[in-house]
Structure formats: C-alpha cells, structure tokens
Coordinates of C-alpha atoms in Angstrom, one line a residue:
X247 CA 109.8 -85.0 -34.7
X248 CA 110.2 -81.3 -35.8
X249 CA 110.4 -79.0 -33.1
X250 CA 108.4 -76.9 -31.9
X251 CA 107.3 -73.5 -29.7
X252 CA 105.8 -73.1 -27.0
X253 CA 103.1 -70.1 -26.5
X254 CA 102.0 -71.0 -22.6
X255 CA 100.1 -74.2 -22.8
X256 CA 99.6 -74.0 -26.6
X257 CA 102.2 -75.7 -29.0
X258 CA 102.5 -74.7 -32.3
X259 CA 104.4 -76.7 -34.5
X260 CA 106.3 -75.9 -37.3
X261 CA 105.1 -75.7 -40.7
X262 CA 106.8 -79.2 -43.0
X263 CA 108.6 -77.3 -46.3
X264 CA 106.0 -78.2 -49.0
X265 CA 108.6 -78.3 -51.7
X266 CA 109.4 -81.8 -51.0
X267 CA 105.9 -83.9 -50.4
X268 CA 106.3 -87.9 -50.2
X269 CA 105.4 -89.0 -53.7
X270 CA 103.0 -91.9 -51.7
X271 CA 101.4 -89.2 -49.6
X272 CA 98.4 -87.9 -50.4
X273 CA 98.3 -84.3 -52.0
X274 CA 96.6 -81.7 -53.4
X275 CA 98.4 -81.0 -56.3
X276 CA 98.6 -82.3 -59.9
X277 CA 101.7 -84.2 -61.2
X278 CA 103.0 -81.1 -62.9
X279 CA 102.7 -78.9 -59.7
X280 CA 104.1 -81.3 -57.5
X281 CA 107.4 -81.4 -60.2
X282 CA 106.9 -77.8 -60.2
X283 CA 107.6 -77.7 -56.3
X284 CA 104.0 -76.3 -55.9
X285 CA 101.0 -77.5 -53.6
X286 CA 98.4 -75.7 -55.8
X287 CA 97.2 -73.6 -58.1
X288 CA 99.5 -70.6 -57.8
X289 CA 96.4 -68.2 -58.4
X290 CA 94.2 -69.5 -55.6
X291 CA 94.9 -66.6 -53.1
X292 CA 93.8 -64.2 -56.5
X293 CA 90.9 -66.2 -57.7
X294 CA 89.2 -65.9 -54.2
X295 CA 89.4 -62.8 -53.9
X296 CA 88.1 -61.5 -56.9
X297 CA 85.6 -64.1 -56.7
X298 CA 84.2 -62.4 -53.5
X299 CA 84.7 -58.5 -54.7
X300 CA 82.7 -60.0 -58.0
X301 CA 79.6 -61.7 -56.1
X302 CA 79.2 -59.0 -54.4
X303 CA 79.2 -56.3 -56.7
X304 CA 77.4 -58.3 -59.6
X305 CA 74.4 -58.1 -57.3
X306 CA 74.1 -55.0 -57.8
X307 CA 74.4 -54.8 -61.5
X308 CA 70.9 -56.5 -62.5
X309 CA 69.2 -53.3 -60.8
X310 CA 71.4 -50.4 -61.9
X311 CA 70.8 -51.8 -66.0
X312 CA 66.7 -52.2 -65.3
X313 CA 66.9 -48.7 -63.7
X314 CA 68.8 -47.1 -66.6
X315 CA 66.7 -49.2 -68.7
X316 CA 63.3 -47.5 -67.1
X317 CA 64.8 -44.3 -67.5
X318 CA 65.9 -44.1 -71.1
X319 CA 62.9 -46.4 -72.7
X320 CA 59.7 -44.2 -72.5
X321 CA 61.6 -41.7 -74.9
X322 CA 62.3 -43.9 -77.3
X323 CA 61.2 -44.6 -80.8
X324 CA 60.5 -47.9 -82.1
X325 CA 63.9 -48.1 -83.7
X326 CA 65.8 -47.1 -80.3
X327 CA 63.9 -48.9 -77.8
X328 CA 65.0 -52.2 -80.1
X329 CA 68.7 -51.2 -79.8
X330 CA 68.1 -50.1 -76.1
X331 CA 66.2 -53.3 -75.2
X332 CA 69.3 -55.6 -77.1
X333 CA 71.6 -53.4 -74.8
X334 CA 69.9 -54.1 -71.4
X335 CA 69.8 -58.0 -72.1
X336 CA 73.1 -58.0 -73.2
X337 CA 74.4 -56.0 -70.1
X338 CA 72.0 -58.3 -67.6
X339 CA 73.5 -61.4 -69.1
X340 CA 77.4 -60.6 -68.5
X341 CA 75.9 -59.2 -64.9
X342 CA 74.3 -62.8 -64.5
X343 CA 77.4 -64.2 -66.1
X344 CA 79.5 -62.5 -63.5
X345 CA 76.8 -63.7 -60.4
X346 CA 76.6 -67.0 -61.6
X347 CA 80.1 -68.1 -62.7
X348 CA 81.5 -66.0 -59.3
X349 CA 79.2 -67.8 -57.0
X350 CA 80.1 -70.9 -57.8
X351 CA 84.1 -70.3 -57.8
X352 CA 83.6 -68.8 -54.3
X353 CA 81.5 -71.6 -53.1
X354 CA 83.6 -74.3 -54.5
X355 CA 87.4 -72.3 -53.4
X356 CA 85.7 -72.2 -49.8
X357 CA 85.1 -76.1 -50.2
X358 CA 88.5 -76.8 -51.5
X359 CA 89.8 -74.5 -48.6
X360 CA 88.3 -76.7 -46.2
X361 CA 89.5 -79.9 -47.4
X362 CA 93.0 -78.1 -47.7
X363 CA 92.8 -77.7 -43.8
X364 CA 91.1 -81.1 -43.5
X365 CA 94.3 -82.7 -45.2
X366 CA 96.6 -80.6 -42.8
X367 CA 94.6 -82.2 -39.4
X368 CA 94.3 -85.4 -40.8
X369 CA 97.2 -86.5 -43.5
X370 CA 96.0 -89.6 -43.1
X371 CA 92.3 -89.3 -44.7
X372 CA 89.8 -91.5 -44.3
X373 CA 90.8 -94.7 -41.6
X374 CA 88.5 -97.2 -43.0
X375 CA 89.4 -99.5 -40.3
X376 CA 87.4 -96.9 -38.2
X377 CA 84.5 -97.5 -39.9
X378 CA 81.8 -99.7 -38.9
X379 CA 81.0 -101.4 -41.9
X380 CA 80.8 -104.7 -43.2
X381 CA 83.8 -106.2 -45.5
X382 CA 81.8 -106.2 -49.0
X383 CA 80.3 -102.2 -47.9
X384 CA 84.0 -102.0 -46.8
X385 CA 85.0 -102.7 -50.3
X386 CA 82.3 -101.1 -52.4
X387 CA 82.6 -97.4 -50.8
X388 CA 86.6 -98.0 -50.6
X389 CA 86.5 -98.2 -54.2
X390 CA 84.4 -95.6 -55.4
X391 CA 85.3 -92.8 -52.4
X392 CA 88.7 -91.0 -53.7
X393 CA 91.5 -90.0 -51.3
X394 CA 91.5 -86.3 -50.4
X395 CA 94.2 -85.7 -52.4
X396 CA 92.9 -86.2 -55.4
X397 CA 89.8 -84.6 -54.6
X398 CA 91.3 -81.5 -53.5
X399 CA 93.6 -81.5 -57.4
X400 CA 90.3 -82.0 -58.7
X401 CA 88.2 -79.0 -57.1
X402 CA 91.1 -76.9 -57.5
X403 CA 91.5 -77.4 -61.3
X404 CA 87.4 -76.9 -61.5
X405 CA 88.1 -73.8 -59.9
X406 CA 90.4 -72.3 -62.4
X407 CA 88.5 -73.6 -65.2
X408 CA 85.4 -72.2 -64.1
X409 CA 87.2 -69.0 -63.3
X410 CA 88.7 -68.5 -67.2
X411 CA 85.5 -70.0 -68.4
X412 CA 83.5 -67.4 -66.7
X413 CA 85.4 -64.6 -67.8
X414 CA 85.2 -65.7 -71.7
X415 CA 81.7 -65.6 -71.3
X416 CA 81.7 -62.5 -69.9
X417 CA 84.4 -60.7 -72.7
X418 CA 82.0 -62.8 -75.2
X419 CA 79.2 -60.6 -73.7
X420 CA 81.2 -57.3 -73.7
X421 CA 82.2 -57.5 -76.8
X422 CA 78.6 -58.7 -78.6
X423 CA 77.2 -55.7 -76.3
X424 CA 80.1 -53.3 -78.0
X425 CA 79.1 -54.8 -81.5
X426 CA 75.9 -55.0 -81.6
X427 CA 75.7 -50.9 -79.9
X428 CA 78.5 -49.9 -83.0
X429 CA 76.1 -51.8 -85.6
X430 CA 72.8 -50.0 -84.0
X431 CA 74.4 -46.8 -84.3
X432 CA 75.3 -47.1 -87.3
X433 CA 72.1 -48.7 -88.5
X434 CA 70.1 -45.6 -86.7
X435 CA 72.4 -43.0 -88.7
X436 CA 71.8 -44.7 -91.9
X437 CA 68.0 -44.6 -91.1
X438 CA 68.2 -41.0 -90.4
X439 CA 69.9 -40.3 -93.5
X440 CA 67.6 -42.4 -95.8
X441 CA 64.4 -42.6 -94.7
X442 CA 63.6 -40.1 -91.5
X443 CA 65.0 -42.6 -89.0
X444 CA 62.5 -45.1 -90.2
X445 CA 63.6 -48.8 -90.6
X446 CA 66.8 -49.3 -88.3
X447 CA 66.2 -52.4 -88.1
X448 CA 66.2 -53.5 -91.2
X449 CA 69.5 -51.2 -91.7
X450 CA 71.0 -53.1 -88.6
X451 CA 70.1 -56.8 -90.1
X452 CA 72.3 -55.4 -93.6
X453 CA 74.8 -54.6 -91.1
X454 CA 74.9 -57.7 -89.7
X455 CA 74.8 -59.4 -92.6
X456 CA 78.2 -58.2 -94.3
X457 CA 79.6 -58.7 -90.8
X458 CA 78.6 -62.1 -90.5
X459 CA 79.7 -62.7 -94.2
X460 CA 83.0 -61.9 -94.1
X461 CA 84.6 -64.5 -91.8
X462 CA 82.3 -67.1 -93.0
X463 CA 83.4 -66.6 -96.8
X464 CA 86.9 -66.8 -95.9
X465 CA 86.3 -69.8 -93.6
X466 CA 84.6 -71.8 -96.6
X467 CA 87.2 -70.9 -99.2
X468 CA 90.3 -71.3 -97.0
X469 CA 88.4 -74.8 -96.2
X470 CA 87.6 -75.8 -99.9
X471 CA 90.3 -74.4 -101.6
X472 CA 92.9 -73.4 -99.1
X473 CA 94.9 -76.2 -100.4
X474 CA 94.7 -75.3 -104.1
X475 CA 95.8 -71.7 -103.8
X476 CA 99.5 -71.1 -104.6
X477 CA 101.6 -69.5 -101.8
X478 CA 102.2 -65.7 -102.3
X479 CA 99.7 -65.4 -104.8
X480 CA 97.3 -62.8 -105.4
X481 CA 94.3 -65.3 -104.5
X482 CA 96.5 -66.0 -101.1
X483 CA 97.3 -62.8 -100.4
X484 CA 93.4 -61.6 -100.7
X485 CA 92.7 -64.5 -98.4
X486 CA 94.9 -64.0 -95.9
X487 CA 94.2 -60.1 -95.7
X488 CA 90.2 -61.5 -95.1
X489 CA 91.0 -64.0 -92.3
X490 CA 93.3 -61.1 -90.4
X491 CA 90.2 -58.9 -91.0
X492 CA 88.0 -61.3 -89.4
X493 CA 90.3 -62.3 -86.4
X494 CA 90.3 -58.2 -85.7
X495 CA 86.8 -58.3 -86.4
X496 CA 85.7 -61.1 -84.1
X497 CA 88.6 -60.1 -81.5
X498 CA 89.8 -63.0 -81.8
X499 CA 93.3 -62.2 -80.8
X500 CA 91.5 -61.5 -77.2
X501 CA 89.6 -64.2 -76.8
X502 CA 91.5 -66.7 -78.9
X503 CA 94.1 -67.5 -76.1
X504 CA 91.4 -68.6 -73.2
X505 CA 89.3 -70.0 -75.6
X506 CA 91.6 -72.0 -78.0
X507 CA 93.2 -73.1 -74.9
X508 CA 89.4 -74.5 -73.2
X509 CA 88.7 -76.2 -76.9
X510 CA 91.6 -77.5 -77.3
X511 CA 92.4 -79.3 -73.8
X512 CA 89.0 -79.9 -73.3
X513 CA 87.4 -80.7 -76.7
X514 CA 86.0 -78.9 -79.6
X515 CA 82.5 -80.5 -79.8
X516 CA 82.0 -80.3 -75.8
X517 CA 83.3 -77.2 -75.2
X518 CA 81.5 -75.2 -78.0
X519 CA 78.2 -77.0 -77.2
X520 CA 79.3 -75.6 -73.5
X521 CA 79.8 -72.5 -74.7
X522 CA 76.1 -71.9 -76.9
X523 CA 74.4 -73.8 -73.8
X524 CA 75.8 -71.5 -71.3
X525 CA 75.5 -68.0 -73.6
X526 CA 71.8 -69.2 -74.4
X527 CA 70.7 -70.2 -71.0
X528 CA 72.2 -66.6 -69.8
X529 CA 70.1 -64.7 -73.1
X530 CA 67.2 -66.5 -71.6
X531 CA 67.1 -66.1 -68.4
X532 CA 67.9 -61.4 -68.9
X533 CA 64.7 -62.2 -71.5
X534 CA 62.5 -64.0 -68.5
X535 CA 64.0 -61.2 -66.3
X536 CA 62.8 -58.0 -68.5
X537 CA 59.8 -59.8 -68.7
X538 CA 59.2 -60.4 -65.1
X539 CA 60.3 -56.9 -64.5
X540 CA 57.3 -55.3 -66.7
X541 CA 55.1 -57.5 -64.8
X542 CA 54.6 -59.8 -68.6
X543 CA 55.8 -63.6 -66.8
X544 CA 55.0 -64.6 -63.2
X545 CA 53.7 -67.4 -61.6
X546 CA 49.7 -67.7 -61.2
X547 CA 48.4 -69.9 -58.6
X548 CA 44.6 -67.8 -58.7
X549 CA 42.2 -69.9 -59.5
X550 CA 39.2 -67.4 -59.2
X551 CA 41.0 -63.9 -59.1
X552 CA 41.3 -61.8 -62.4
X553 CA 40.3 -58.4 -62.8
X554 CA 38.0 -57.1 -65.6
X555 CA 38.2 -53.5 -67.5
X556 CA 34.9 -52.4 -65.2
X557 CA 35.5 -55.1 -62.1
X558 CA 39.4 -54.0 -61.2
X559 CA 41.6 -51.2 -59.3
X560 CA 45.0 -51.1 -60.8
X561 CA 47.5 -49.6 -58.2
X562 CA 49.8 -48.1 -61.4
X563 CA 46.9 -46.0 -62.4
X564 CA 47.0 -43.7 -59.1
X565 CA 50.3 -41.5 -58.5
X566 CA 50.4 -41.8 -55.1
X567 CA 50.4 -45.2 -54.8
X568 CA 53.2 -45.9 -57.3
X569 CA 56.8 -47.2 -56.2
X570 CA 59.2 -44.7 -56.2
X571 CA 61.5 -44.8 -59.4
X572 CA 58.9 -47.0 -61.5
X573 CA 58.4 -44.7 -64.8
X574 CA 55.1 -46.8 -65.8
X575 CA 55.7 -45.3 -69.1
X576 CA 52.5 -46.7 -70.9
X577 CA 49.7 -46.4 -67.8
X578 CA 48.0 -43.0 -67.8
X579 CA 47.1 -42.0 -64.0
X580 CA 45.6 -39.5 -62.0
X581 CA 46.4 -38.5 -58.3
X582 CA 44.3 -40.8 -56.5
X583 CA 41.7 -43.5 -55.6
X584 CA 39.7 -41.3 -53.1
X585 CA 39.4 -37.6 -55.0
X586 CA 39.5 -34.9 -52.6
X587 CA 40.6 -32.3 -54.5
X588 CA 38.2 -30.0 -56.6
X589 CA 39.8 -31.3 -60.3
X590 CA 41.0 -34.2 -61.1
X591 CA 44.5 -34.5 -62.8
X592 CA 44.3 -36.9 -65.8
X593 CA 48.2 -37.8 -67.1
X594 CA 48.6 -39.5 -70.5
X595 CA 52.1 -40.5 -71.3
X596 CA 53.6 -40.0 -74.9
X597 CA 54.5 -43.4 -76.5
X598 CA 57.1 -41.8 -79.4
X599 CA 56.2 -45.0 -81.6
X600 CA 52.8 -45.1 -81.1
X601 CA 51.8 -41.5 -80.9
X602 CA 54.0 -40.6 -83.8
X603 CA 52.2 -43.4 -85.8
X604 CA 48.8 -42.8 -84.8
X605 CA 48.8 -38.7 -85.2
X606 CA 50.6 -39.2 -88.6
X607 CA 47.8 -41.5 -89.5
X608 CA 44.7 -39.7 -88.3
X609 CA 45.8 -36.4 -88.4
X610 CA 48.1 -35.8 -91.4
X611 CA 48.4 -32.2 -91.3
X612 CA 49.3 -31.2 -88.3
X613 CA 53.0 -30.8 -88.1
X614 CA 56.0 -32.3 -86.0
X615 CA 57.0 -30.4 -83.2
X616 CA 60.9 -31.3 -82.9
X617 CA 63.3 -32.2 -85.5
X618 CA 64.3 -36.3 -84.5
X619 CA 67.9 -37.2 -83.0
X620 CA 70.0 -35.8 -80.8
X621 CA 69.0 -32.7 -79.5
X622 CA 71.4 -30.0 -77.3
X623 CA 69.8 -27.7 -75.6
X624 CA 66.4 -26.8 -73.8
X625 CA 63.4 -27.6 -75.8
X626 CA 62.3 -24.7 -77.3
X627 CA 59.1 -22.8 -76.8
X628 CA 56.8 -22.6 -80.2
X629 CA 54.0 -21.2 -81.2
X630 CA 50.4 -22.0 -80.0
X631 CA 49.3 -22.2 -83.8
X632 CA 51.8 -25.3 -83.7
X633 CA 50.9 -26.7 -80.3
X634 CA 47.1 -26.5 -80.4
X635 CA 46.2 -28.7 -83.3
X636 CA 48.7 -31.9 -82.3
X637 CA 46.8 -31.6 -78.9
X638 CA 43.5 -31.7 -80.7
X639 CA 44.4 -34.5 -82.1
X640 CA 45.5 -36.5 -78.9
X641 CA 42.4 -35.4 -77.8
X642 CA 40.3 -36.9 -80.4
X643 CA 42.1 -40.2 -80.5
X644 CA 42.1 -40.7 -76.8
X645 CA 38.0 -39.9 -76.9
X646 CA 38.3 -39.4 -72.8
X647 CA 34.9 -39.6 -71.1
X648 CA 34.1 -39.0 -67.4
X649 CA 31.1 -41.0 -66.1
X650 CA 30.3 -42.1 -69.8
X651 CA 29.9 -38.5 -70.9
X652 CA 32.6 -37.5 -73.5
X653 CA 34.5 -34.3 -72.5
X654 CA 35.1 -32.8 -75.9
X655 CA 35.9 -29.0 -74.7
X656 CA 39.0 -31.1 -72.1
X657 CA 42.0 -28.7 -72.7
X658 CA 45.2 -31.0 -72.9
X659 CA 48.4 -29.6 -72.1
X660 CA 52.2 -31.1 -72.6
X661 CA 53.7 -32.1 -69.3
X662 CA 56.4 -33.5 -68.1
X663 CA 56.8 -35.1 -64.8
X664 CA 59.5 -34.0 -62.4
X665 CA 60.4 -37.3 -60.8
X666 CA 60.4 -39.6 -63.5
X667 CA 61.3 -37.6 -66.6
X668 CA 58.1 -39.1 -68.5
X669 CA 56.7 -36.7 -70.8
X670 CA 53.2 -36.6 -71.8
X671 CA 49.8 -34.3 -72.1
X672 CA 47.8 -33.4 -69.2
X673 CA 44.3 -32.4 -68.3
X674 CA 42.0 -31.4 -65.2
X675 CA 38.1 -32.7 -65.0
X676 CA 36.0 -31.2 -62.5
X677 CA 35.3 -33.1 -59.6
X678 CA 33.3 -30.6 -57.3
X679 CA 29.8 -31.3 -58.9
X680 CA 30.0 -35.2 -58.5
X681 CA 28.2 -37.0 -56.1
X682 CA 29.9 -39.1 -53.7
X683 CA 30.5 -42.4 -54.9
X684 CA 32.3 -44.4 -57.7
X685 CA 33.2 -42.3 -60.7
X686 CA 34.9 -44.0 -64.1
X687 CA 37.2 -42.3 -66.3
X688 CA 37.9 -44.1 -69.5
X689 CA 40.2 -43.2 -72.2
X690 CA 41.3 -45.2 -75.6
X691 CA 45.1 -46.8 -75.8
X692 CA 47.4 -45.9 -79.0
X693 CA 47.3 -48.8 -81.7
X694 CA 50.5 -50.1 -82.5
X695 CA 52.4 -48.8 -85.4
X696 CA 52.1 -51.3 -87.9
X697 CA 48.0 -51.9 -88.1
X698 CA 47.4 -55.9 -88.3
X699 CA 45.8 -56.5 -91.8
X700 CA 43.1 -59.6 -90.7
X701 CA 40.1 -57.5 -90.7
X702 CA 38.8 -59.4 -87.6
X703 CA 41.6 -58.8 -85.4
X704 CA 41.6 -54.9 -87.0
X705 CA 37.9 -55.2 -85.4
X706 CA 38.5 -57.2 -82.1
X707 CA 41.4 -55.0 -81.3
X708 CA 42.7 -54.3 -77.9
X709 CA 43.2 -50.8 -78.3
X710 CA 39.6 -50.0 -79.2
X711 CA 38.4 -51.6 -76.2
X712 CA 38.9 -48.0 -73.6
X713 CA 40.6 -48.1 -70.5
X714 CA 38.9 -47.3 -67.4
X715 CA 40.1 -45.5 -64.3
X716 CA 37.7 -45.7 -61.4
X717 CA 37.6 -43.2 -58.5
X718 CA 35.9 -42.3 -55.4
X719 CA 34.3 -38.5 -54.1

C-alpha cells in the first residue's frame, strides 16, 4: 500500500510515478509513449487551451468579416466587389475552419479528459462479471467493447490529428486569401493601366493562369522526363530552379511539413480526398452564408404568403425601421410608413457598376465626376455645370412617379448618409396636399451592366418592371 496523508477525515493518497506503468495494465498511451516514459500526448495541456481561446474567439469572426464586408461593398465597382466578395468567403471559411475544427478538439479533449479520470477511479475498467447479461451477450459486447486504455490512446491521437489537421486548413485558407488578394491587385492595376479599370477579371484569370502553369509544367516534365535529364545539366538546372520556384510559390516549405507528414502516415489518396472534401464543404457553406446573409437562401415553409410589387410592405424600404448597421446598399427608402412630415425624403443609392453602366449608356455626354482608384483626400467640390446634367440623367432613368403622376421638375441632389457611409442622390416630394390614405411611390431599378442579348428577356426584364414604395398620410 503507498502511504498516505491525512487532511481531517479526508485521505489523499499519493499519486503512483507514471514512468513505470505495468505493461498488462490498461493505459492511455501508445506503445511509443509508454517507451518514451510518457502517459500522453505531451501537448494536451496546449491543445486545450488554445482549443477553448479559439472557439471562443472564432465566434466572433463570421460577424466582424460580413460587417466589413457591408461596409466596403456598396462602393465598389464590378471589378472590386468580385475581389472583395472572394476575400470575405475566403476569410468566413478559415473563421468556420477555426469554429469547426476547434469545437470538435475541445469537445473530444473534454471526453478524453473524462475517461482519463475514469481510468484513475477505476483501473480496473469495465467488471463484466458485474454485468447482468447472458453468456453469448456476455461474449458479443466483450468482444466488440475496447478497454479504456485503448480508447483513451485512440481519442487522444484524434485529438492531435484533428488539431494539425485543422490548422493546415486554416494556413491553406490564409494563404489562398493572401494569393488570391496579391493576384486581384495586381489584376485591378493592370486593368487600370489598360483599359480604365475595366476587365479585372479577365486580367486576374491570366494571372492565375501563369501561376497555375508553372508548377504543373515542372511537375509533368520532372514526371516524364525527369529520368532522362543528365545531372548538372542545363535542362536540370532549369528544372530544378522551376520546382524551387513553385515550392516558394505554393509555400510549400510551410505547409509541406504538416501536410507531407498527414499524407504520408495517413495515405495519399484518403488524405487529399480529405483535404478537397473538407476545403469544399467549408467554400460552400461561407457561399450559403453570404447568401443567407443578403436574405438570397432561406427556408420557406409559406404556402400562401408572398408579396407582390402593389400587394407588399418591405421593412428595408423605410429608414426607421431598418436594423442598425445594415447598409441595404441596393433598396432606395424614404423615412417612413406613416408620413407626418410636410415632404417626403426619397433616397436612391448609387450602384458604381450599374449606375456607371447605365449613365455611360443613356447619357453619353455627360462627364465623370471623379477620376477612378484610390483617392486621398476630401472629395472635391465641382462645378454645377458638371453636377446638374449626371443628376438629370439619374433622373430620367429612374422615371420616379408619386401616385402614378411622373415628377419630371424632382430636384435630385448627391447625398451621403451619415451612419452607414452609403452614398447616393436625394429628393423631397411634397406630402402636405395628399389626402389621407395610401400613397405609392415608384421608381425604376438600374439594369445590369452587361444587357442580356435574347430580345425576350431584353423585354421581360426585371428592371423595367418599377419598384413601388407605399406610404400612409
């Protein structure tokens, strides 16, 4: 018996040296840690903890990128938004990478904890004699039930794996997040250089093209003719240069270690089919997300509820009932439902893709009013002679109308909203000589910027159809 020490009536025995466990006794610990001297992982204590800081901060991250996202979008072109909108699904899906792969290491270290303290009560494990079976039950569940031992071993080395599994998703993230920014950037400046900022994407899917070639060309030939190629040669000197290029390029002296190590232990096939599985199902679910979030994917259980362009109320289209922080970048709005006030105050917001498209179009001499890119500074004030005939010509393509009647002699004016940043043009209607009641204001939507070319869809278009935003004296 070991001794022990006394605290009044409680006795607490001493700990037993884990260096030295029976090699019949039941343990936690693989073969190589028990030679090692060791009764688990030696990174447990550091894998829980930053599992728990890392739950609990990813939570937060999902949020913080839509906001950010909200923020920036409504000022960007067509090119931009594309390069934003591949930034915030790349940064919700190491964020859900983080959630996902942190929450289960937490949950599964907090069941491997408890069968840790479960082996330390009861060394023994599972007394079968105790159970009140009968002998075949006996038998079957004896056979296919493992000791706690080996159970623990196993939940710990899940643990770890998940753990470095996680965190080369994660760097995989990063780093396609890093690239694909660098390669946007670069695509944008080209685009500015060439053709007004026009066609980044078709500069970025160059980009990615020479990227992607690299490493695969080097792959094939090293492959085909890697054998043929005399050592120290010009040919293997060229080659060589190409495959260091590409292991800088694709970083893989960073990720090469965790993930040569998973692939290798664990299988090629099976762990790269892991890999795409996990990196698409994590791209899928930020896409359901920004979709959800801009109110595009939901669940519909309404079998007789839809609203109409004359038979609904949206809540987006009046200011004060709006959720705080939502930009609602492509709704315009006025103040309220009920109208109390003597004018109401129609906003518009600018869509830079579709409004630079649409005044280009229809009105193609009226003049920009700010140079594109990156701008330091205050806006500067220009002349009315500038101003006036661009806000004629949002006029005439949103055709407003108050009750049915067109308002032609509407003054717009270029506003931007103090909360939310959105920029757009603003007007005031009249509201003291309408009679109590329902009132409609109605308004036409931008087309997009590349006209469809199917002369019936040109004519059943959405964006001829006007939006209508009812009201109440």
């Amino acid at each position: 018996m070991s001794p022990a020490r006394t605290l009044g009536p409680v006795i607490i025995p001493k700990q037993p040296v884990p260096s030295a466990p029976p090699e019949n006794a039941p343990s936690p610990h693989d073969p190589e840690l028990r030679a090692a001297g060791q009764l688990t992982s030696p990174t447990w204590e550091l894998e829980l903890f930053l599992s728990g800081a890392f739950v609990f901060a990813s939570f937060q991250l999902p949020d913080v990128i839509e906001d950010v996202f909200r923020r920036l979008e409504p000022h960007m072109t067509e090119s931009t938004s594309f390069i934003l909108l591949m930034g915030t699904l790349y940064g919700k899906a190491i964020a859900f990478t983080l959630i996902a792969t942190f929450l289960v290491h937490l949950v599964s270290r907090a069941q491997w904890v408890a069968l840790l303290g479960l082996q330390s009560v009861f060394p023994r494990g599972i007394r079968w004699d105790e159970m009140k079976l009968g002998p075949n039950a006996r038998e079957v569940y004896r056979a296919s039930t493992p000791d706690l031992g080996s159970v623990i071993a196993r939940v710990d080395n899940f643990c770890s794996i998940v753990f470095s599994a996680g965190l080369l998703v994660v760097v995989v993230f990063a780093y396609s997040t890093m690239l694909v920014t660098l390669m946007s950037s670069g695509a944008y400046l080209l685009a500015l250089a060439f053709t007004q900022g026009r066609g980044t994407q078709r500069y970025l899917m160059l980009i990615g093209a020479l990227f992607a070639a690299l490493p695969l060309v080097a792959t094939l030939v090293d492959r085909k003719f890697g054998d043929r190629i005399a050592p120290g040669s010009r040919g293997a000197r060229i080659l060589r240069a190409m495959l260091r290029l590409s292991l800088v390029l694709s970083m893989m002296h960073v990720l090469g270690p965790m993930m040569w190590t998973l692939i290798t232990n664990i299988g090629r096939i099976r762990a790269v089919a892991m890999l795409y599985v996990v990196l698409a199902a994590i791209l899928l679910l930020s896409v359901a997300d920004r979709l959800a979030q801009s109110d595009r994917l939901s669940l519909n259980s309404y079998d007789f509820f839809g609203a109409s362009r004359g038979h609904g109320v949206r809540y987006q289209n009046y200011e004060n009932q709006r959720v705080d922080g939502e930009t609602y970048s492509r709704v315009p709005s006025i103040q309220a439902d009920i109208i109390r006030d003597p004018y109401v105050r129609l906003f518009i917001p600018y869509s830079p893709p579709r409004h630079n498209a649409a005044v280009r179009r229809q009105c193609p001499d009226a003049k920009p009013l700010q140079e594109r890119g990156v701008q330091l500074g205050a806006e500067p004030s220009l002349d009315d002679s500038l101003v006036v005939p661009v806000l004629a010509c949002l006029a005439r393509l949103h055709a407003v109308t108050l009750d049915g009647v067109p308002q032609p002699e509407l003054q717009f004016s270029f506003y931007e909203q103090p909360r939310t940043g959105l920029k757009g043009i603003l007007a005031y209607l009249p509201a003291d000589s309408l009679a109590r009641g329902r009132h409609v204001i109605t308004l036409l939507s931008m087309p997009p910027v590349q006209l469809p070319t199917d002369s019936a869809r040109l004519a059943n278009a959405s964006w001829k159809k006007p939006l209508e935003i009812p009201f109440w004296r």
